[in-house]
């Protein structure tokens, strides 16, 4: 049977089986394939197909390489610790410094920021976009400092949003500067511009893994002035409404502990730990999303020697970072640590669950 | 592919099928034909169709392909009766043992006869064969002739430019 002129939906079905890299290659096969692959409907079908089949699912790891002075991203199999001789491809992140947050992903796009520059990136097609700097006319004498950045996809308006929580400061003779207020600014990808929204939000603070997209909300670690403790500030990407979720009462900053928010068993986990020679990690879980009373301590990991911070929960393992920047995998089943041959600068390792996509950042 | 609408009746149906399947008829036993007919009618009834008329859509398949399709269907019917689960190993050997042309035919047969398992199995095998292949090798699999007119049109140029700007995708 001649296959040269297969009907389009038949070709679509075959192409949907392919990873993104092969699809990009297939664009140069012939005109009809090029047209098909570049159609928005194909991009959507590819997304839905990956989500439905949980195919092309992997871990996207970001780290800073000191020797070559650049940040790189790599795709890792979610069976990472069973693969001994795995050398991932390194995708260089342009104009990046050591302390990049990696937020998201949404439809294959992640937001990268050092809290000064912000950019969006789809690593599966190596598409990068630097966001314009917010340019607001703050009142005379005030200057802004980024305290938190968030990122998400609004499924109603079908738009990507970046949220910047900025503290406005004024010059102060004695202290250099003085806190004035908190400003919330939102970037929309479709308009490629920033706007301010009226919102009263607490001060947000920052640890390497304290910014998290989950359940259509973005989360930051924040003050809880009403209760005199700490909270998780959540922002609904579509409705743009903020909410505060109290953290367990054991959190009393400064208690010497770092906080990390990770996803575990499809819920938000809070890890409390004090990086040292032998670190213990208390794992709390918010079993019902948004309900502060549902925080429950699950277990303690460790003490682990020279393992300083958690990076990512993957199936029955917790990826962690050693003091020397090495990635290790801790098995929740056997309580054993396995060293992986992946290194990055200290505190520079971040990971998210990732599915490839063909979505171009316009 | 041809479409025929006919009052529900086995003889008439078989007659139409015989016309449509004019290729390699001698290679087909009568039981294979009736399997196909049953399959079509069952799916028609299962999807809520009435008994007054049945739409028969048949792809332009060779007898060899049809025999393979039946082999697949029979095996799956048997194994679902016996163990309730299908053998992935059998699927792998079944699809791994066919050459490219037959693979493409099986894929189309699965698609047009709406045998989802076969369709997915063949699509995933074809996808697997495309991995790591150069565009030229993929054109061979799909029997795509490079259209000389393409050279003048926009897309292949875009494709070439993409290849030049993104060598990583071709490594």
Short mmCIF file of C-alpha atoms in Angstrom, two decimals:
data_model
loop_
_atom_site.label_atom_id
_atom_site.label_comp_id
_atom_site.label_asym_id
_atom_site.label_seq_id
_atom_site.Cartn_x
_atom_site.Cartn_y
_atom_site.Cartn_z
CA UNK A 1 0.00 0.00 0.00
CA UNK A 2 1.36 3.43 -0.83
CA UNK A 3 1.96 5.34 2.36
CA UNK A 4 3.14 8.57 0.80
CA UNK A 5 -0.28 10.16 0.98
CA UNK A 6 -1.64 8.94 4.28
CA UNK A 7 -4.61 10.92 5.57
CA UNK A 8 -3.68 13.67 7.99
CA UNK A 9 -5.34 12.17 11.07
CA UNK A 10 -3.46 8.93 10.48
CA UNK A 11 -0.12 10.72 10.30
CA UNK A 12 -1.12 12.70 13.41
CA UNK A 13 -1.67 9.50 15.32
CA UNK A 14 1.80 8.22 14.50
CA UNK A 15 3.49 11.54 15.18
CA UNK A 16 1.83 11.79 18.60
CA UNK A 17 3.85 8.71 19.57
CA UNK A 18 7.11 10.59 19.11
CA UNK A 19 9.18 12.60 21.55
CA UNK A 20 9.42 16.32 20.86
CA UNK A 21 12.97 16.17 19.53
CA UNK A 22 11.91 13.70 16.83
CA UNK A 23 8.90 15.87 15.98
CA UNK A 24 11.17 18.84 15.38
CA UNK A 25 13.22 16.68 13.07
CA UNK A 26 10.09 15.52 11.26
CA UNK A 27 9.33 19.11 10.28
CA UNK A 28 11.83 18.76 7.49
CA UNK A 29 10.31 15.57 6.05
CA UNK A 30 7.82 17.20 3.70
CA UNK A 31 5.52 20.15 3.40
CA UNK A 32 2.40 18.47 4.75
CA UNK A 33 4.21 17.15 7.81
CA UNK A 34 5.68 20.59 8.46
CA UNK A 35 2.23 22.17 8.27
CA UNK A 36 0.78 19.49 10.51
CA UNK A 37 3.44 19.71 13.24
CA UNK A 38 3.36 23.51 13.38
CA UNK A 39 -0.44 23.67 13.73
CA UNK A 40 -1.67 24.91 17.14
CA UNK A 41 -4.14 22.01 17.23
CA UNK A 42 -1.26 19.55 16.98
CA UNK A 43 0.57 21.27 19.85
CA UNK A 44 -2.58 20.90 21.95
CA UNK A 45 -3.07 17.27 20.93
CA UNK A 46 0.55 16.53 21.86
CA UNK A 47 0.04 18.12 25.30
CA UNK A 48 -3.18 16.21 25.96
CA UNK A 49 -1.67 12.98 24.74
CA UNK A 50 1.39 13.29 26.99
CA UNK A 51 -0.80 14.17 29.96
CA UNK A 52 -3.27 11.36 29.37
CA UNK A 53 -0.67 8.67 28.84
CA UNK A 54 1.82 10.18 31.31
CA UNK A 55 4.24 9.72 28.49
CA UNK A 56 7.52 11.57 28.04
CA UNK A 57 7.35 12.15 31.78
CA UNK A 58 10.72 12.94 33.26
CA UNK A 59 12.54 15.06 35.81
CA UNK A 60 13.88 18.41 34.68
CA UNK A 61 16.99 19.18 36.69
CA UNK A 62 18.58 22.62 36.83
CA UNK A 63 22.02 23.24 38.30
CA UNK A 64 24.91 25.69 38.13
CA UNK A 65 28.27 24.41 36.92
CA UNK A 66 31.04 26.29 38.68
CA UNK A 67 33.86 25.19 36.36
CA UNK A 68 32.13 26.46 33.21
CA UNK A 69 30.29 29.26 35.00
CA UNK A 70 26.86 28.54 33.58
CA UNK A 71 23.48 27.14 34.54
CA UNK A 72 22.33 24.04 32.69
CA UNK A 73 19.14 21.99 32.51
CA UNK A 74 18.96 18.24 31.93
CA UNK A 75 16.17 15.73 31.45
CA UNK A 76 16.48 12.76 33.78
CA UNK A 77 14.52 9.54 33.77
CA UNK A 78 12.21 9.19 36.76
CA UNK A 79 13.97 5.86 37.36
CA UNK A 80 17.05 7.92 37.99
CA UNK A 81 18.71 5.83 40.67
CA UNK A 82 18.44 2.60 38.70
CA UNK A 83 20.52 3.99 35.84
CA UNK A 84 24.20 3.91 36.77
CA UNK A 85 25.90 5.20 33.68
CA UNK A 86 23.54 7.92 32.69
CA UNK A 87 25.05 11.11 31.25
CA UNK A 88 22.33 13.60 30.45
CA UNK A 89 22.45 16.22 27.75
CA UNK A 90 23.10 19.66 29.17
CA UNK A 91 21.02 22.55 27.87
CA UNK A 92 22.78 25.81 28.62
CA UNK A 93 20.58 28.54 30.04
CA UNK A 94 21.60 31.84 28.49
CA UNK A 95 22.41 34.84 30.68
CA UNK A 96 22.13 33.01 33.94
CA UNK A 97 23.81 33.31 37.27
CA UNK A 98 24.25 30.88 40.10
CA UNK A 99 21.04 31.37 42.04
CA UNK A 100 18.24 30.70 39.63
CA UNK A 101 14.82 29.66 40.82
CA UNK A 102 13.00 27.26 38.49
CA UNK A 103 9.22 27.67 38.72
CA UNK A 104 6.44 25.70 37.09
CA UNK A 105 6.25 23.91 34.75
CA UNK A 106 3.11 24.78 32.81
CA UNK A 107 2.62 23.03 29.45
CA UNK A 108 6.35 22.41 29.22
CA UNK A 109 7.32 26.00 30.06
CA UNK A 110 9.32 26.90 33.16
CA UNK A 111 10.04 30.31 34.59
CA UNK A 112 13.64 31.00 35.59
CA UNK A 113 14.64 33.91 37.74
CA UNK A 114 17.43 35.17 39.93
CA UNK A 115 14.90 37.68 41.35
CA UNK A 116 16.32 40.34 39.07
CA UNK A 117 15.99 39.02 35.54
CA UNK A 118 13.03 36.80 34.75
CA UNK A 119 12.73 34.56 31.74
CA UNK A 120 10.54 31.81 30.38
CA UNK A 121 11.91 28.72 28.78
CA UNK A 122 10.60 25.60 27.07
CA UNK A 123 13.62 23.31 27.32
CA UNK A 124 12.11 20.60 25.08
CA UNK A 125 12.28 22.92 22.07
CA UNK A 126 14.99 25.17 23.57
CA UNK A 127 12.89 28.29 23.34
CA UNK A 128 13.82 31.18 25.65
CA UNK A 129 12.25 34.54 26.24
CA UNK A 130 13.53 37.29 28.48
CA UNK A 131 10.69 39.20 30.12
CA UNK A 132 10.71 42.99 29.93
CA UNK A 133 11.63 44.58 33.26
CA UNK A 134 8.62 45.95 35.15
CA UNK A 135 8.64 49.72 34.74
CA UNK A 136 6.30 51.31 37.24
CA UNK A 137 6.45 54.89 38.42
CA UNK A 138 6.89 54.30 42.11
CA UNK A 139 6.30 57.36 44.32
CA UNK A 140 9.28 59.68 44.64
CA UNK A 141 12.13 58.26 46.66
CA UNK A 142 10.91 54.65 46.63
CA UNK A 143 12.74 51.77 45.05
CA UNK A 144 11.66 48.14 44.72
CA UNK A 145 13.25 44.83 45.63
CA UNK A 146 11.94 41.48 44.38
CA UNK A 147 10.97 39.25 47.31
CA UNK A 148 9.14 36.50 45.46
CA UNK A 149 8.35 35.45 41.92
CA UNK A 150 5.58 33.11 40.82
CA UNK A 151 4.50 31.57 37.55
CA UNK A 152 1.42 29.77 36.26
CA UNK A 153 -0.99 29.17 33.41
CA UNK A 154 -4.46 30.67 33.55
CA UNK A 155 -6.63 28.04 31.89
CA UNK A 156 -9.57 30.46 31.58
CA UNK A 157 -7.83 33.19 29.66
CA UNK A 158 -5.33 30.69 28.25
CA UNK A 159 -2.48 32.95 29.23
CA UNK A 160 0.77 32.54 31.12
CA UNK A 161 1.27 34.82 34.11
CA UNK A 162 4.34 35.77 36.09
CA UNK A 163 3.77 37.28 39.53
CA UNK A 164 6.31 39.53 41.18
CA UNK A 165 5.99 40.39 44.85
CA UNK A 166 8.16 43.43 45.47
CA UNK A 167 8.96 45.32 48.62
CA UNK A 168 9.11 49.05 48.20
CA UNK A 169 11.77 50.74 50.28
CA UNK A 170 12.63 54.33 50.92
CA UNK A 171 16.06 55.79 51.57
CA UNK A 172 16.86 56.11 55.22
CA UNK A 173 19.77 58.04 56.61
CA UNK A 174 20.44 55.67 59.52
CA UNK A 175 19.74 52.26 58.00
CA UNK A 176 20.36 52.85 54.32
CA UNK A 177 16.76 51.99 53.49
CA UNK A 178 13.45 51.48 55.23
CA UNK A 179 10.49 49.22 54.42
CA UNK A 180 7.54 51.09 52.93
CA UNK A 181 5.02 48.62 51.45
CA UNK A 182 4.52 45.49 49.36
CA UNK A 183 3.63 45.79 45.69
CA UNK A 184 2.14 42.97 43.57
CA UNK A 185 2.85 43.05 39.86
CA UNK A 186 1.62 40.66 37.19
CA UNK A 187 3.03 39.97 33.76
CA UNK A 188 0.80 38.54 31.02
CA UNK A 189 2.51 36.74 28.18
CA UNK A 190 -0.21 37.62 25.63
CA UNK A 191 0.25 41.35 26.20
CA UNK A 192 3.94 41.07 27.04
CA UNK A 193 3.48 43.71 29.72
CA UNK A 194 3.29 44.23 33.47
CA UNK A 195 0.42 45.60 35.52
CA UNK A 196 -0.09 46.23 39.23
CA UNK A 197 -2.93 44.70 41.22
CA UNK A 198 -4.49 45.90 44.45
CA UNK A 199 -3.77 43.33 47.07
CA UNK A 200 -2.77 43.39 50.68
CA UNK A 201 -0.18 40.72 51.14
CA UNK A 202 2.24 39.89 53.94
CA UNK A 203 6.00 39.99 53.55
CA UNK A 204 7.29 36.93 51.73
CA UNK A 205 10.64 35.31 52.35
CA UNK A 206 12.74 32.95 50.49
CA UNK A 207 14.60 29.65 50.72
CA UNK A 208 15.93 27.62 47.75
CA UNK A 209 12.82 25.41 47.53
CA UNK A 210 10.18 27.63 49.11
CA UNK A 211 8.36 28.72 45.92
CA UNK A 212 5.91 26.19 44.51
CA UNK A 213 3.23 25.90 41.84
CA UNK A 214 0.55 23.40 42.88
CA UNK A 215 -3.14 22.91 42.21
CA UNK A 216 -3.53 26.05 40.08
CA UNK A 217 -2.05 28.19 42.85
CA UNK A 218 1.39 29.60 43.34
CA UNK A 219 2.86 29.50 46.86
CA UNK A 220 5.44 31.46 48.81
CA UNK A 221 6.68 31.24 52.36
CA UNK A 222 5.31 34.26 54.24
CA UNK A 223 4.71 36.00 57.54
CA UNK A 224 1.46 35.43 59.36
CA UNK A 225 1.00 38.65 61.30
CA UNK A 226 -2.54 37.82 62.42
CA UNK A 227 -1.44 34.69 64.23
CA UNK A 228 2.11 35.74 64.96
CA UNK A 229 3.60 32.81 63.09
CA UNK A 230 4.34 31.75 59.57
CA UNK A 231 2.17 30.95 56.62
CA UNK A 232 2.11 29.87 53.06
CA UNK A 233 0.85 32.64 50.81
CA UNK A 234 -1.14 31.21 47.92
CA UNK A 235 -2.16 32.98 44.74
CA UNK A 236 -4.86 31.61 42.45
CA UNK A 237 -3.48 31.99 38.94
CA UNK A 238 -6.88 32.49 37.28
CA UNK A 239 -8.81 34.56 39.84
CA UNK A 240 -5.73 36.42 41.12
CA UNK A 241 -6.90 36.04 44.71
CA UNK A 242 -4.41 35.66 47.54
CA UNK A 243 -4.93 33.45 50.57
CA UNK A 244 -2.86 32.62 53.58
CA UNK A 245 -2.51 29.09 54.88
CA UNK A 246 -1.04 28.86 58.36
CA UNK A 247 1.99 26.61 58.79
CA UNK A 248 2.20 24.10 61.67
CA UNK A 249 2.85 25.76 65.06
CA UNK A 250 6.31 24.18 65.28
CA UNK A 251 7.43 26.73 62.71
CA UNK A 252 8.76 29.69 64.63
CA UNK A 253 11.30 31.56 62.61
CA UNK A 254 14.15 32.09 63.34
CA UNK A 255 14.34 28.58 64.74
CA UNK A 256 17.47 27.69 62.80
CA UNK A 257 15.54 25.57 60.32
CA UNK A 258 15.22 26.02 56.61
CA UNK A 259 11.85 25.39 55.00
CA UNK A 260 11.21 23.62 51.71
CA UNK A 261 7.87 23.10 49.97
CA UNK A 262 7.79 20.04 47.74
CA UNK A 263 5.03 17.91 46.26
CA UNK A 264 4.65 14.48 47.87
CA UNK A 265 1.78 12.02 47.33
CA UNK A 266 -0.12 14.70 45.39
CA UNK A 267 -0.10 17.08 48.35
CA UNK A 268 2.13 19.89 49.54
CA UNK A 269 4.89 18.72 51.85
CA UNK A 270 6.78 21.01 54.19
CA UNK A 271 10.29 19.91 55.07
CA UNK A 272 11.99 21.44 58.09
CA UNK A 273 15.73 20.93 58.45
CA UNK A 274 18.86 22.57 59.72
CA UNK A 275 21.71 22.00 57.24
CA UNK A 276 24.71 20.67 59.16
CA UNK A 277 27.15 17.75 59.29
CA UNK A 278 24.24 15.46 60.17
CA UNK A 279 20.90 16.76 59.05
CA UNK A 280 17.44 15.51 60.01
CA UNK A 281 14.46 16.33 57.82
CA UNK A 282 10.99 16.54 59.35
CA UNK A 283 8.36 15.92 56.69
CA UNK A 284 4.90 17.47 57.19
CA UNK A 285 2.02 17.05 54.78
CA UNK A 286 -0.97 19.30 54.16
CA UNK A 287 -3.33 16.38 53.66
CA UNK A 288 -6.28 18.58 52.63
CA UNK A 289 -5.28 21.38 50.32
CA UNK A 290 -5.85 24.83 51.81
CA UNK A 291 -6.78 23.54 55.28
CA UNK A 292 -4.19 24.64 57.82
CA UNK A 293 -5.47 22.17 60.42
CA UNK A 294 -4.69 19.31 58.10
CA UNK A 295 -0.90 19.73 58.43
CA UNK A 296 0.33 16.46 59.89
CA UNK A 297 3.84 15.28 60.58
CA UNK A 298 4.55 12.16 58.52
CA UNK A 299 8.07 11.04 59.31
CA UNK A 300 11.64 12.16 59.89
CA UNK A 301 14.45 11.37 57.50
CA UNK A 302 17.97 11.06 58.84
CA UNK A 303 20.22 12.02 60.37
CA UNK A 304 22.02 11.96 57.02
CA UNK A 305 25.71 12.73 56.87
CA UNK A 306 26.61 15.75 54.76
CA UNK A 307 23.26 15.82 53.02
CA UNK A 308 22.09 19.40 53.32
CA UNK A 309 18.81 19.98 51.52
CA UNK A 310 15.92 18.27 49.74
CA UNK A 311 15.36 18.86 46.03
CA UNK A 312 12.49 16.74 44.71
CA UNK A 313 10.24 13.81 45.64
CA UNK A 314 10.23 11.22 42.88
CA UNK A 315 8.06 8.13 43.37
CA UNK A 316 9.48 6.46 46.49
CA UNK A 317 12.64 8.49 46.53
CA UNK A 318 13.73 11.90 47.64
CA UNK A 319 16.40 13.59 45.57
CA UNK A 320 18.69 15.61 47.80
CA UNK A 321 21.74 17.82 47.61
CA UNK A 322 24.97 17.11 49.47
CA UNK A 323 27.19 19.78 50.95
CA UNK A 324 29.53 19.45 47.97
CA UNK A 325 26.67 19.97 45.49
CA UNK A 326 26.30 16.31 44.56
CA UNK A 327 22.82 14.95 43.80
CA UNK A 328 21.88 11.95 45.93
CA UNK A 329 18.79 9.83 46.02
CA UNK A 330 17.28 8.72 49.33
CA UNK A 331 14.99 5.71 49.20
CA UNK A 332 11.92 6.09 51.41
CA UNK A 333 11.54 2.31 51.33
CA UNK A 334 15.02 1.14 52.25
CA UNK A 335 16.24 4.35 53.94
CA UNK A 336 19.40 4.06 51.84
CA UNK A 337 21.25 6.84 50.12
CA UNK A 338 22.58 6.48 46.62
CA UNK A 339 25.09 8.91 45.16
CA UNK A 340 24.38 10.04 41.61
CA UNK A 341 27.09 11.29 39.29
CA UNK A 342 25.55 14.72 38.95
CA UNK A 343 27.00 17.82 40.55
CA UNK A 344 26.19 21.48 40.74
CA UNK A 345 27.16 24.49 42.80
CA UNK A 346 25.87 24.35 46.36
CA UNK A 347 22.20 25.39 46.66
CA UNK A 348 21.87 25.57 42.87
CA UNK A 349 20.06 22.24 42.30
CA UNK A 350 16.35 22.40 41.49
CA UNK A 351 14.07 19.81 39.94
CA UNK A 352 10.48 19.62 38.69
CA UNK A 353 8.30 16.90 37.20
CA UNK A 354 8.29 17.57 33.49
CA UNK A 355 6.44 16.56 30.33
CA UNK A 356 7.78 17.64 26.95
CA UNK A 357 5.78 20.05 24.84
CA UNK A 358 5.88 21.88 21.52
CA UNK A 359 4.54 25.12 22.98
CA UNK A 360 6.45 28.13 21.69
CA UNK A 361 6.68 31.14 23.95
CA UNK A 362 5.31 33.95 21.84
CA UNK B 1 -11.74 3.10 1.26
CA UNK B 2 -15.31 2.59 0.13
CA UNK B 3 -18.57 3.07 1.90
CA UNK B 4 -21.72 1.08 1.40
CA UNK B 5 -25.00 1.27 3.17
CA UNK B 6 -27.09 -1.84 3.00
CA UNK B 7 -30.17 -3.32 4.64
CA UNK B 8 -29.04 -5.71 7.32
CA UNK B 9 -28.66 -9.08 5.65
CA UNK B 10 -25.78 -11.45 5.66
CA UNK B 11 -25.89 -12.50 2.02
CA UNK B 12 -26.06 -9.04 0.70
CA UNK B 13 -23.34 -7.94 3.07
CA UNK B 14 -21.04 -10.74 2.04
CA UNK B 15 -21.72 -9.95 -1.56
CA UNK B 16 -20.64 -6.34 -1.03
CA UNK B 17 -17.64 -7.45 0.95
CA UNK B 18 -16.65 -9.75 -1.85
CA UNK B 19 -16.72 -6.88 -4.26
CA UNK B 20 -14.76 -4.62 -1.97
CA UNK B 21 -12.22 -7.29 -1.19
CA UNK B 22 -11.47 -8.11 -4.74
CA UNK B 23 -7.79 -8.26 -3.91
CA UNK B 24 -6.23 -11.59 -3.00
CA UNK B 25 -9.55 -13.24 -2.38
CA UNK B 26 -8.16 -16.68 -2.86
CA UNK B 27 -5.90 -16.23 0.15
CA UNK B 28 -8.87 -15.67 2.42
CA UNK B 29 -10.97 -18.33 3.99
CA UNK B 30 -14.68 -17.78 4.37
CA UNK B 31 -14.33 -17.80 8.17
CA UNK B 32 -12.00 -14.82 8.05
CA UNK B 33 -14.54 -12.88 6.08
CA UNK B 34 -17.31 -13.72 8.48
CA UNK B 35 -15.04 -12.71 11.36
CA UNK B 36 -14.68 -9.31 9.82
CA UNK B 37 -18.39 -9.02 9.21
CA UNK B 38 -19.19 -10.06 12.75
CA UNK B 39 -16.67 -7.61 14.04
CA UNK B 40 -18.22 -4.80 12.05
CA UNK B 41 -21.74 -5.69 13.07
CA UNK B 42 -20.83 -6.10 16.73
CA UNK B 43 -19.19 -2.73 16.84
CA UNK B 44 -22.16 -1.27 15.02
CA UNK B 45 -24.57 -2.65 17.59
CA UNK B 46 -22.29 -1.90 20.50
CA UNK B 47 -22.15 1.74 19.47
CA UNK B 48 -25.95 1.89 19.55
CA UNK B 49 -26.67 1.41 15.86
CA UNK B 50 -30.01 -0.04 14.79
CA UNK B 51 -30.65 -3.25 12.91
CA UNK B 52 -32.20 -1.74 9.82
CA UNK B 53 -28.99 -0.77 8.19
CA UNK B 54 -25.31 -1.32 8.70
CA UNK B 55 -22.60 0.86 7.30
CA UNK B 56 -19.69 -1.21 6.16
CA UNK B 57 -16.44 0.59 5.74
CA UNK B 58 -13.60 -1.49 4.50
CA UNK B 59 -10.08 -0.46 3.80
CA UNK B 60 -8.35 -1.52 0.67
CA UNK B 61 -6.43 -4.36 2.29
CA UNK B 62 -4.53 -7.28 0.91
CA UNK B 63 -5.44 -10.78 1.96
CA UNK B 64 -2.11 -11.10 3.73
CA UNK B 65 -2.83 -8.06 5.86
CA UNK B 66 -6.35 -9.22 6.66
CA UNK B 67 -4.99 -12.57 7.76
CA UNK B 68 -2.65 -10.77 10.15
CA UNK B 69 -5.48 -8.61 11.47
CA UNK B 70 -7.54 -11.70 12.16
CA UNK B 71 -4.56 -13.39 13.84
CA UNK B 72 -4.32 -10.40 16.14
CA UNK B 73 -8.04 -10.29 16.91
CA UNK B 74 -8.28 -14.02 17.55
CA UNK B 75 -5.32 -14.04 19.89
CA UNK B 76 -6.71 -11.13 21.87
CA UNK B 77 -10.14 -12.66 22.07
CA UNK B 78 -8.66 -15.95 23.32
CA UNK B 79 -6.35 -14.42 25.88
CA UNK B 80 -9.04 -12.13 27.26
CA UNK B 81 -11.32 -15.15 27.69
CA UNK B 82 -8.65 -17.25 29.37
CA UNK B 83 -6.69 -14.97 31.62
CA UNK B 84 -8.51 -11.70 31.33
CA UNK B 85 -5.28 -10.00 30.37
CA UNK B 86 -3.44 -9.62 27.13
CA UNK B 87 0.06 -10.75 26.61
CA UNK B 88 2.42 -7.86 26.00
CA UNK B 89 5.06 -10.35 25.00
CA UNK B 90 2.85 -11.78 22.29
CA UNK B 91 2.03 -8.27 21.04
CA UNK B 92 5.72 -7.40 20.92
CA UNK B 93 6.62 -10.50 18.93
CA UNK B 94 3.63 -10.12 16.65
CA UNK B 95 4.40 -6.55 15.70
CA UNK B 96 8.18 -6.91 15.87
CA UNK B 97 8.14 -9.66 13.26
CA UNK B 98 6.56 -7.71 10.41
CA UNK B 99 8.37 -5.65 7.83
CA UNK B 100 7.76 -1.94 7.29
CA UNK B 101 5.16 -2.19 4.50
CA UNK B 102 3.06 -4.70 6.42
CA UNK B 103 3.44 -2.65 9.59
CA UNK B 104 2.01 0.39 7.83
CA UNK B 105 -0.83 -1.75 6.44
CA UNK B 106 -1.63 -3.16 9.87
CA UNK B 107 -1.67 0.31 11.32
CA UNK B 108 -4.13 1.47 8.67
CA UNK B 109 -6.25 -1.66 9.05
CA UNK B 110 -6.42 -1.10 12.82
CA UNK B 111 -7.31 2.50 12.21
CA UNK B 112 -10.01 1.90 9.63
CA UNK B 113 -11.52 -1.18 11.26
CA UNK B 114 -11.37 0.67 14.59
CA UNK B 115 -9.34 -2.03 16.32
CA UNK B 116 -7.77 0.31 18.83
CA UNK B 117 -5.28 -2.13 20.33
CA UNK B 118 -3.81 -3.02 16.96
CA UNK B 119 -3.82 0.59 15.87
CA UNK B 120 -1.92 1.75 18.97
CA UNK B 121 0.46 -1.18 18.84
CA UNK B 122 1.40 -0.48 15.23
CA UNK B 123 1.58 3.30 15.75
CA UNK B 124 3.89 2.88 18.70
CA UNK B 125 6.09 0.45 16.72
CA UNK B 126 6.25 2.88 13.78
CA UNK B 127 7.07 5.68 16.24
CA UNK B 128 9.82 3.53 17.73
CA UNK B 129 11.28 2.88 14.27
CA UNK B 130 11.39 6.61 13.57
CA UNK B 131 13.51 7.38 16.62
CA UNK B 132 17.03 8.38 15.74
CA UNK B 133 16.36 8.19 12.01
CA UNK B 134 17.44 10.90 9.59
CA UNK B 135 14.72 12.72 7.63
CA UNK B 136 15.84 10.78 4.54
CA UNK B 137 15.38 7.42 6.30
CA UNK B 138 11.96 8.47 7.55
CA UNK B 139 10.91 9.43 4.01
CA UNK B 140 11.79 5.87 2.98
CA UNK B 141 9.66 4.35 5.75
CA UNK B 142 6.67 6.42 4.69
CA UNK B 143 7.40 6.25 1.00
CA UNK B 144 7.41 10.04 0.80
CA UNK B 145 8.89 11.44 -2.36
CA UNK B 146 10.52 14.78 -1.95
CA UNK B 147 8.30 17.07 -3.89
CA UNK B 148 10.42 19.20 -6.24
CA UNK B 149 7.81 21.93 -5.92
CA UNK B 150 8.55 22.05 -2.21
CA UNK B 151 11.90 23.57 -2.92
CA UNK B 152 10.14 26.71 -4.07
CA UNK B 153 7.61 26.82 -1.28
CA UNK B 154 8.04 28.24 2.17
CA UNK B 155 7.94 25.23 4.47
CA UNK B 156 10.94 23.08 3.58
CA UNK B 157 13.05 26.23 3.61
CA UNK B 158 11.76 26.84 7.11
CA UNK B 159 12.54 23.23 7.87
CA UNK B 160 16.06 23.61 6.53
CA UNK B 161 16.55 26.81 8.44
CA UNK B 162 15.31 25.12 11.56
CA UNK B 163 17.78 22.29 10.99
CA UNK B 164 20.61 24.79 10.56
CA UNK B 165 19.68 26.82 13.64
CA UNK B 166 18.93 23.83 15.86
CA UNK B 167 21.58 21.20 15.17
CA UNK B 168 20.82 19.63 18.58
CA UNK B 169 17.52 18.29 17.30
CA UNK B 170 19.34 16.37 14.56
CA UNK B 171 22.07 14.83 16.74
#
